[in-house]
């Protein structure tokens, strides 16, 4: 996304903490008008004050209403309010995300973390289509952990609740990558581009649905697939080779070897960046995402089922 942001309207979801907060500070400092899309408006007002104390001329806007990606009605209300304001949104950063077990489901039976990290941002992006004019950019924050995930069955992905956080989170992040590539494919002709970003390491019921296992043909994407990674997660130690769920002895060896490399690099990534004042492990570049994320057939099926669940047209 190499374009000046001065004067652009940027919506950052989950801007009340962590990466979203730091992104808001940076973009405000660069002259963007930053819209804080947060579920807690008091926290967002605190962020607004913090940024204004750092940059008195910063344009930082709270709201217009709370945005909770875990709640489909909240996502709709937020998009409606923003569309009604008739503002042109230049950049949407789908950053809000969480990692916990799935102790709850939506009224439609979608697992909580899947709703929060994937389906909520999917619906938000699609509902904001009227505000996203030609030239707009959609950035989906994903994670290196998507490389360990494999979505073999969309019904299980959406509706299985009782999995540990370490199983579900990478699946939601892989879904973010599929969504990015499918969005690029569908909206490129409108002049809207999409990219997935792995920020590196930063400290501070089954209900039916199509089964897509088996020997269905896999189509590659014919439109650009842009996945950016930062710091040590751009290393070939992370990006090369096929990982994913372990099958067989070699599959387990390969996966554990990759996980050991990823863990080691993640323990070095942010301390290096921090200790060097951002001189080391800070560059962001285009790398390949996981092998499975280039399955255009699955991306299309995921889009269609997401549309159905979010009550949006295909
Ligand atoms: N930190 C890392 O090392 C890392 C690595 C790879 C990818 N990521 C991704 O980067 C993104 C930000 O992570 P982070 O580390 O900055 O997390 P964080 O510090 O926990 O901040 C998460 C932000 O998302 C918001 N949020 C959580 N659930 C939400 C919901 N249901 N609706 C709206 N907002 C919600 C939080 O709001 P509240 O303040 O109200 O809780 C907060 O503003 C996530 O998508 C994460 O998957 C992080």
Tab-separated table of C-alpha atoms and ligand atoms in Angstrom:
chain	number	residue	atom	x	y	z
A	1	UNK	CA	0.000	0.000	0.000
A	2	UNK	CA	2.622	2.510	-1.012
A	3	UNK	CA	0.580	5.666	-1.309
A	4	UNK	CA	0.582	8.833	0.761
A	5	UNK	CA	-2.215	8.854	3.306
A	6	UNK	CA	-2.433	12.613	3.893
A	7	UNK	CA	-6.051	13.706	3.611
A	8	UNK	CA	-7.324	10.144	3.248
A	9	UNK	CA	-10.085	8.724	5.432
A	10	UNK	CA	-8.886	5.510	7.067
A	11	UNK	CA	-11.103	3.243	9.167
A	12	UNK	CA	-9.130	1.061	11.579
A	13	UNK	CA	-11.127	-1.588	13.410
A	14	UNK	CA	-9.910	-2.597	16.858
A	15	UNK	CA	-8.040	0.675	17.206
A	16	UNK	CA	-8.370	0.808	20.998
A	17	UNK	CA	-5.282	-1.314	21.694
A	18	UNK	CA	-2.256	-3.078	20.284
A	19	UNK	CA	-1.502	-2.991	16.593
A	20	UNK	CA	-4.668	-1.061	15.719
A	21	UNK	CA	-3.785	1.684	18.185
A	22	UNK	CA	-0.213	1.971	16.906
A	23	UNK	CA	-1.470	2.023	13.303
A	24	UNK	CA	-3.916	4.806	14.206
A	25	UNK	CA	-1.123	6.842	15.782
A	26	UNK	CA	1.157	6.396	12.793
A	27	UNK	CA	-1.429	7.189	10.138
A	28	UNK	CA	-2.694	10.209	12.092
A	29	UNK	CA	0.890	11.450	12.312
A	30	UNK	CA	1.141	11.077	8.531
A	31	UNK	CA	-1.892	13.293	8.023
A	32	UNK	CA	-4.669	10.765	7.483
A	33	UNK	CA	-8.118	11.308	8.947
A	34	UNK	CA	-8.386	8.277	11.202
A	35	UNK	CA	-11.715	6.743	12.097
A	36	UNK	CA	-11.494	4.583	15.215
A	37	UNK	CA	-13.825	1.596	14.755
A	38	UNK	CA	-14.073	0.278	18.317
A	39	UNK	CA	-16.577	-1.674	20.373
A	40	UNK	CA	-15.875	0.480	23.432
A	41	UNK	CA	-16.354	4.168	22.647
A	42	UNK	CA	-14.889	5.311	25.976
A	43	UNK	CA	-11.668	3.521	25.128
A	44	UNK	CA	-11.767	5.036	21.665
A	45	UNK	CA	-12.131	8.525	23.156
A	46	UNK	CA	-9.059	7.817	25.297
A	47	UNK	CA	-7.155	6.870	22.139
A	48	UNK	CA	-8.381	10.033	20.435
A	49	UNK	CA	-7.049	12.134	23.313
A	50	UNK	CA	-3.758	10.253	23.378
A	51	UNK	CA	-3.193	10.826	19.669
A	52	UNK	CA	-4.168	14.483	19.908
A	53	UNK	CA	-1.729	14.959	22.780
A	54	UNK	CA	1.020	13.585	20.534
A	55	UNK	CA	-0.120	15.343	17.362
A	56	UNK	CA	-2.330	18.362	18.121
A	57	UNK	CA	-3.329	18.734	14.469
A	58	UNK	CA	-4.336	15.094	14.072
A	59	UNK	CA	-7.739	14.294	12.623
A	60	UNK	CA	-9.068	11.439	14.744
A	61	UNK	CA	-12.756	10.529	14.811
A	62	UNK	CA	-14.527	8.171	17.204
A	63	UNK	CA	-17.382	6.008	16.050
A	64	UNK	CA	-19.832	7.028	14.641
A	65	UNK	CA	-21.305	4.131	16.677
A	66	UNK	CA	-19.666	1.178	18.452
A	67	UNK	CA	-18.352	-1.574	16.220
A	68	UNK	CA	-18.326	-5.105	17.626
A	69	UNK	CA	-17.310	-7.646	15.000
A	70	UNK	CA	-18.568	-10.437	17.272
A	71	UNK	CA	-22.125	-9.170	16.790
A	72	UNK	CA	-23.665	-9.248	13.308
A	73	UNK	CA	-26.201	-6.534	14.231
A	74	UNK	CA	-23.423	-4.243	15.442
A	75	UNK	CA	-21.532	-4.699	12.179
A	76	UNK	CA	-24.667	-3.778	10.216
A	77	UNK	CA	-25.406	-0.745	12.406
A	78	UNK	CA	-21.861	0.483	12.032
A	79	UNK	CA	-21.819	0.107	8.254
A	80	UNK	CA	-25.223	1.762	7.971
A	81	UNK	CA	-24.084	4.757	10.050
A	82	UNK	CA	-20.926	5.190	8.000
A	83	UNK	CA	-22.707	4.803	4.682
A	84	UNK	CA	-25.385	7.287	5.809
A	85	UNK	CA	-22.670	9.832	6.552
A	86	UNK	CA	-21.823	9.770	2.824
A	87	UNK	CA	-18.115	9.925	3.603
A	88	UNK	CA	-15.738	8.389	1.104
A	89	UNK	CA	-13.599	5.740	2.777
A	90	UNK	CA	-10.167	5.477	1.220
A	91	UNK	CA	-8.670	2.729	3.369
A	92	UNK	CA	-10.300	0.049	5.510
A	93	UNK	CA	-7.993	-1.775	7.909
A	94	UNK	CA	-9.696	-4.916	9.231
A	95	UNK	CA	-7.507	-5.273	12.297
A	96	UNK	CA	-9.928	-6.168	15.126
A	97	UNK	CA	-9.265	-9.695	16.242
A	98	UNK	CA	-9.044	-11.913	19.268
A	99	UNK	CA	-7.848	-15.321	20.325
A	100	UNK	CA	-9.873	-17.414	22.736
A	101	UNK	CA	-11.750	-20.666	22.800
A	102	UNK	CA	-15.195	-20.708	21.264
A	103	UNK	CA	-17.488	-20.651	24.284
A	104	UNK	CA	-20.404	-19.142	22.382
A	105	UNK	CA	-22.120	-19.045	19.018
A	106	UNK	CA	-24.088	-16.497	17.061
A	107	UNK	CA	-27.835	-16.921	16.578
A	108	UNK	CA	-27.012	-18.642	13.271
A	109	UNK	CA	-24.703	-21.096	15.018
A	110	UNK	CA	-21.424	-19.590	13.848
A	111	UNK	CA	-18.566	-20.176	16.286
A	112	UNK	CA	-17.686	-17.025	18.233
A	113	UNK	CA	-14.088	-16.646	17.138
A	114	UNK	CA	-14.976	-17.280	13.501
A	115	UNK	CA	-17.576	-14.509	13.715
A	116	UNK	CA	-15.195	-12.107	15.463
A	117	UNK	CA	-12.089	-12.604	13.354
A	118	UNK	CA	-13.501	-13.526	9.975
A	119	UNK	CA	-17.254	-13.274	9.326
A	120	UNK	CA	-17.650	-9.886	11.061
A	121	UNK	CA	-14.840	-8.276	9.030
A	122	UNK	CA	-16.132	-9.986	5.858
A	123	UNK	CA	-19.634	-8.551	6.410
A	124	UNK	CA	-18.287	-5.133	7.372
A	125	UNK	CA	-16.220	-4.886	4.198
A	126	UNK	CA	-19.077	-5.914	1.960
A	127	UNK	CA	-21.561	-3.636	3.703
A	128	UNK	CA	-19.176	-0.717	3.315
A	129	UNK	CA	-19.012	-1.182	-0.438
A	130	UNK	CA	-20.961	2.079	-1.046
A	131	UNK	CA	-18.362	4.058	0.917
A	132	UNK	CA	-15.383	2.399	-0.759
A	133	UNK	CA	-14.892	4.230	-4.001
A	134	UNK	CA	-12.466	3.446	-6.848
A	135	UNK	CA	-8.922	3.740	-5.544
A	136	UNK	CA	-9.874	2.419	-2.102
A	137	UNK	CA	-7.773	-0.167	-0.310
A	138	UNK	CA	-8.842	-2.977	2.034
A	139	UNK	CA	-6.169	-4.337	4.355
A	140	UNK	CA	-6.913	-7.545	6.243
A	141	UNK	CA	-4.676	-8.271	9.214
A	142	UNK	CA	-3.806	-11.939	9.250
A	143	UNK	CA	-1.066	-13.956	10.944
A	144	UNK	CA	1.806	-16.300	10.304
A	145	UNK	CA	-0.304	-18.958	12.035
A	146	UNK	CA	-2.501	-19.198	8.923
A	147	UNK	CA	0.291	-21.368	7.522
A	148	UNK	CA	-0.589	-24.157	9.960
A	149	UNK	CA	-4.274	-24.126	9.067
A	150	UNK	CA	-6.275	-26.073	6.552
A	151	UNK	CA	-9.969	-25.468	5.903
A	152	UNK	CA	-11.173	-28.753	4.530
A	153	UNK	CA	-14.823	-28.432	5.282
A	154	UNK	CA	-16.675	-25.142	5.449
A	155	UNK	CA	-19.422	-26.468	7.706
A	156	UNK	CA	-16.864	-27.517	10.314
A	157	UNK	CA	-15.032	-24.238	9.955
A	158	UNK	CA	-18.101	-22.122	10.637
A	159	UNK	CA	-20.027	-24.200	13.117
A	160	UNK	CA	-17.641	-26.271	15.249
A	161	UNK	CA	-17.385	-24.581	18.592
A	162	UNK	CA	-15.559	-26.821	21.009
A	163	UNK	CA	-12.039	-26.501	19.744
A	164	UNK	CA	-9.097	-24.968	21.489
A	165	UNK	CA	-7.987	-21.476	20.635
A	166	UNK	CA	-4.836	-22.835	18.998
A	167	UNK	CA	-6.996	-24.715	16.467
A	168	UNK	CA	-9.509	-22.029	15.621
A	169	UNK	CA	-7.412	-18.873	15.503
A	170	UNK	CA	-5.173	-20.044	12.620
A	171	UNK	CA	-8.289	-21.107	10.688
A	172	UNK	CA	-9.794	-17.645	11.032
A	173	UNK	CA	-6.538	-16.103	9.863
A	174	UNK	CA	-6.399	-18.422	6.840
A	175	UNK	CA	-9.981	-17.377	6.071
A	176	UNK	CA	-8.793	-13.736	6.153
A	177	UNK	CA	-6.248	-14.604	3.446
A	178	UNK	CA	-8.818	-16.380	1.251
A	179	UNK	CA	-11.157	-13.433	1.700
A	180	UNK	CA	-8.438	-11.000	0.644
A	181	UNK	CA	-7.663	-12.864	-2.575
A	182	UNK	CA	-11.318	-13.338	-3.464
A	183	UNK	CA	-12.039	-9.679	-2.724
A	184	UNK	CA	-9.206	-8.629	-5.015
A	185	UNK	CA	-10.646	-10.875	-7.709
A	186	UNK	CA	-14.190	-9.538	-7.354
A	187	UNK	CA	-13.576	-5.853	-6.704
A	188	UNK	CA	-10.490	-5.144	-8.775
A	189	UNK	CA	-12.715	-4.061	-11.664
A	190	UNK	CA	-14.252	-1.424	-9.344
A	191	UNK	CA	-10.756	-0.059	-8.680
A	192	UNK	CA	-10.709	-1.401	-5.123
A	193	UNK	CA	-7.629	-3.389	-4.156
A	194	UNK	CA	-7.078	-5.776	-1.247
A	195	UNK	CA	-4.011	-7.043	0.567
A	196	UNK	CA	-3.386	-9.312	3.545
A	197	UNK	CA	-0.801	-8.315	6.128
A	198	UNK	CA	0.996	-10.361	8.754
A	199	UNK	CA	2.235	-7.795	11.284
A	200	UNK	CA	4.896	-10.102	12.691
A	201	UNK	CA	5.054	-10.761	16.393
A	202	UNK	CA	3.828	-7.829	18.479
A	203	UNK	CA	3.736	-7.893	22.297
A	204	UNK	CA	2.164	-5.455	24.503
A	205	UNK	CA	-21.863	-27.849	15.871
A	206	UNK	CA	-21.577	-29.016	12.756
A	207	UNK	CA	-24.690	-27.726	10.948
A	208	UNK	CA	-24.285	-29.124	7.506
A	209	UNK	CA	-22.964	-26.985	4.682
A	210	UNK	CA	-20.953	-28.059	1.642
A	211	UNK	CA	-18.314	-30.676	2.199
A	212	UNK	CA	-15.330	-29.810	0.088
A	213	UNK	CA	-13.027	-32.668	0.885
A	214	UNK	CA	-12.160	-35.103	-1.817
A	215	UNK	CA	-10.979	-34.707	-5.340
A	216	UNK	CA	-12.687	-31.574	-6.508
A	217	UNK	CA	-10.585	-29.597	-8.963
A	218	UNK	CA	-8.591	-26.754	-7.484
A	219	UNK	CA	-8.334	-23.621	-9.571
A	220	UNK	CA	-5.495	-21.145	-9.073
A	221	UNK	CA	-6.129	-17.403	-8.834
A	222	UNK	CA	-5.650	-15.425	-12.013
A	223	UNK	CA	-5.752	-12.053	-10.221
A	224	UNK	CA	-2.976	-10.744	-7.920
A	225	UNK	CA	-2.693	-12.290	-4.472
A	226	UNK	CA	-0.948	-9.834	-2.216
A	227	UNK	CA	0.296	-10.989	1.156
A	228	UNK	CA	2.713	-8.802	3.092
A	229	UNK	CA	4.744	-9.950	6.060
A	230	UNK	CA	6.955	-8.019	8.437
A	231	UNK	CA	10.268	-8.588	10.121
A	232	UNK	CA	11.564	-12.118	10.587
A	233	UNK	CA	8.309	-13.590	9.248
A	234	UNK	CA	9.449	-12.667	5.767
A	235	UNK	CA	12.242	-15.255	6.130
A	236	UNK	CA	12.214	-18.268	3.772
A	237	UNK	CA	12.443	-20.350	6.956
A	238	UNK	CA	8.808	-19.376	7.424
A	239	UNK	CA	7.530	-18.831	3.917
A	240	UNK	CA	9.051	-21.788	2.071
A	241	UNK	CA	7.581	-25.243	1.865
A	242	UNK	CA	4.224	-26.698	2.638
A	243	UNK	CA	3.066	-26.946	6.244
A	244	UNK	CA	-0.527	-27.326	7.404
A	245	UNK	CA	-2.156	-30.032	9.465
A	246	UNK	CA	0.208	-32.908	10.108
A	247	UNK	CA	-0.532	-36.174	8.321
A	248	UNK	CA	1.757	-39.213	8.617
A	249	UNK	CA	5.232	-39.324	10.148
A	250	UNK	CA	6.826	-36.970	7.613
A	251	UNK	CA	3.927	-34.594	7.831
A	252	UNK	CA	4.369	-34.423	11.611
A	253	UNK	CA	8.136	-33.947	11.341
A	254	UNK	CA	7.707	-31.210	8.754
A	255	UNK	CA	5.014	-29.433	10.737
A	256	UNK	CA	6.841	-29.587	14.060
A	257	UNK	CA	10.063	-28.436	12.414
A	258	UNK	CA	8.209	-25.468	10.923
A	259	UNK	CA	6.499	-24.711	14.253
A	260	UNK	CA	9.895	-24.772	16.018
A	261	UNK	CA	11.316	-22.321	13.462
A	262	UNK	CA	8.256	-20.089	13.718
A	263	UNK	CA	8.393	-20.091	17.518
A	264	UNK	CA	12.095	-19.277	17.553
A	265	UNK	CA	11.684	-16.421	15.097
A	266	UNK	CA	8.648	-15.073	16.924
A	267	UNK	CA	10.692	-14.946	20.142
A	268	UNK	CA	13.325	-12.898	18.319
A	269	UNK	CA	11.071	-10.778	16.104
A	270	UNK	CA	9.654	-8.108	18.367
A	271	UNK	CA	12.627	-7.929	20.776
A	272	UNK	CA	14.914	-7.234	17.815
A	273	UNK	CA	12.570	-4.540	16.549
A	274	UNK	CA	12.179	-3.065	20.007
A	275	UNK	CA	15.853	-3.137	20.991
A	276	UNK	CA	16.956	-1.595	17.699
A	277	UNK	CA	14.381	1.182	17.839
A	278	UNK	CA	12.754	-0.223	14.725
A	279	UNK	CA	15.930	-0.398	12.629
A	280	UNK	CA	15.907	-4.205	12.540
A	281	UNK	CA	13.105	-6.652	11.728
A	282	UNK	CA	10.809	-3.840	10.671
A	283	UNK	CA	10.666	-4.012	6.913
A	284	UNK	CA	7.478	-5.232	5.314
A	285	UNK	CA	7.557	-7.060	2.002
A	286	UNK	CA	5.473	-9.121	-0.335
A	287	UNK	CA	5.873	-12.858	0.304
A	288	UNK	CA	3.965	-16.021	-0.546
A	289	UNK	CA	1.172	-17.014	1.793
A	290	UNK	CA	0.555	-20.686	2.593
A	291	UNK	CA	0.194	-23.142	-0.279
A	292	UNK	CA	-3.434	-23.902	0.548
A	293	UNK	CA	-4.397	-20.219	0.551
A	294	UNK	CA	-4.049	-20.119	-3.266
A	295	UNK	CA	-6.990	-22.489	-3.750
A	296	UNK	CA	-9.328	-20.171	-5.676
A	297	UNK	CA	-12.161	-22.727	-5.655
A	298	UNK	CA	-12.234	-22.800	-1.874
A	299	UNK	CA	-11.965	-19.025	-1.685
A	300	UNK	CA	-15.048	-18.725	-3.863
A	301	UNK	CA	-16.985	-21.291	-1.832
A	302	UNK	CA	-15.989	-19.536	1.379
A	303	UNK	CA	-17.186	-16.194	-0.028
A	304	UNK	CA	-20.528	-17.700	-1.069
A	305	UNK	CA	-21.195	-19.382	2.260
A	306	UNK	CA	-20.120	-16.263	4.144
A	307	UNK	CA	-22.534	-14.213	2.053
A	308	UNK	CA	-25.328	-16.616	2.940
A	309	UNK	CA	-24.527	-16.460	6.650
A	310	UNK	CA	-24.154	-12.683	6.615
A	311	UNK	CA	-27.398	-12.372	4.630
A	312	UNK	CA	-25.681	-10.611	1.755
A	313	UNK	CA	-25.984	-11.226	-1.949
A	314	UNK	CA	-23.384	-13.568	-3.482
B	1	LIG	N1	0.126	-9.341	18.341
B	1	LIG	C1	0.645	-10.170	17.458
B	1	LIG	O1	1.760	-10.667	17.614
B	1	LIG	C2	-0.123	-10.499	16.207
B	1	LIG	C3	0.490	-11.336	15.262
B	1	LIG	C4	-0.190	-11.641	14.093
B	1	LIG	C5	-1.452	-11.117	13.866
B	1	LIG	N2	-2.034	-10.328	14.805
B	1	LIG	C6	-3.376	-9.799	14.495
B	1	LIG	O2	-3.349	-8.399	14.663
B	1	LIG	C7	-4.629	-7.915	15.040
B	1	LIG	C8	-4.508	-7.065	16.288
B	1	LIG	O3	-3.934	-7.867	17.299
B	1	LIG	P1	-3.277	-7.225	18.609
B	1	LIG	O4	-2.145	-8.086	18.986
B	1	LIG	O5	-3.073	-5.784	18.435
B	1	LIG	O6	-4.459	-7.500	19.660
B	1	LIG	P2	-4.908	-6.692	20.946
B	1	LIG	O7	-3.801	-5.912	21.509
B	1	LIG	O8	-5.608	-7.685	21.828
B	1	LIG	O9	-6.000	-5.667	20.356
B	1	LIG	C9	-7.111	-6.187	19.716
B	1	LIG	C10	-8.002	-5.046	19.283
B	1	LIG	O10	-9.130	-5.650	18.635
B	1	LIG	C11	-10.297	-5.238	19.353
B	1	LIG	N3	-11.317	-6.271	19.368
B	1	LIG	C12	-11.257	-7.524	19.888
B	1	LIG	N4	-12.428	-8.149	19.723
B	1	LIG	C13	-13.245	-7.264	19.079
B	1	LIG	C14	-14.578	-7.300	18.635
B	1	LIG	N5	-15.352	-8.363	18.854
B	1	LIG	N6	-15.093	-6.221	18.009
B	1	LIG	C15	-14.337	-5.117	17.807
B	1	LIG	N7	-13.066	-5.008	18.231
B	1	LIG	C16	-12.537	-6.069	18.857
B	1	LIG	C17	-9.836	-4.926	20.763
B	1	LIG	O11	-10.802	-4.071	21.368
B	1	LIG	P3	-10.918	-3.909	22.975
B	1	LIG	O12	-9.884	-2.908	23.333
B	1	LIG	O13	-12.307	-3.405	23.191
B	1	LIG	O14	-10.667	-5.243	23.593
B	1	LIG	C18	-8.523	-4.241	20.454
B	1	LIG	O15	-8.723	-2.923	20.047
B	1	LIG	C19	-5.511	-9.149	15.224
B	1	LIG	O16	-6.293	-9.350	14.059
B	1	LIG	C20	-4.488	-10.275	15.402
B	1	LIG	O17	-5.022	-11.518	14.957
B	1	LIG	C21	-1.401	-10.015	15.971
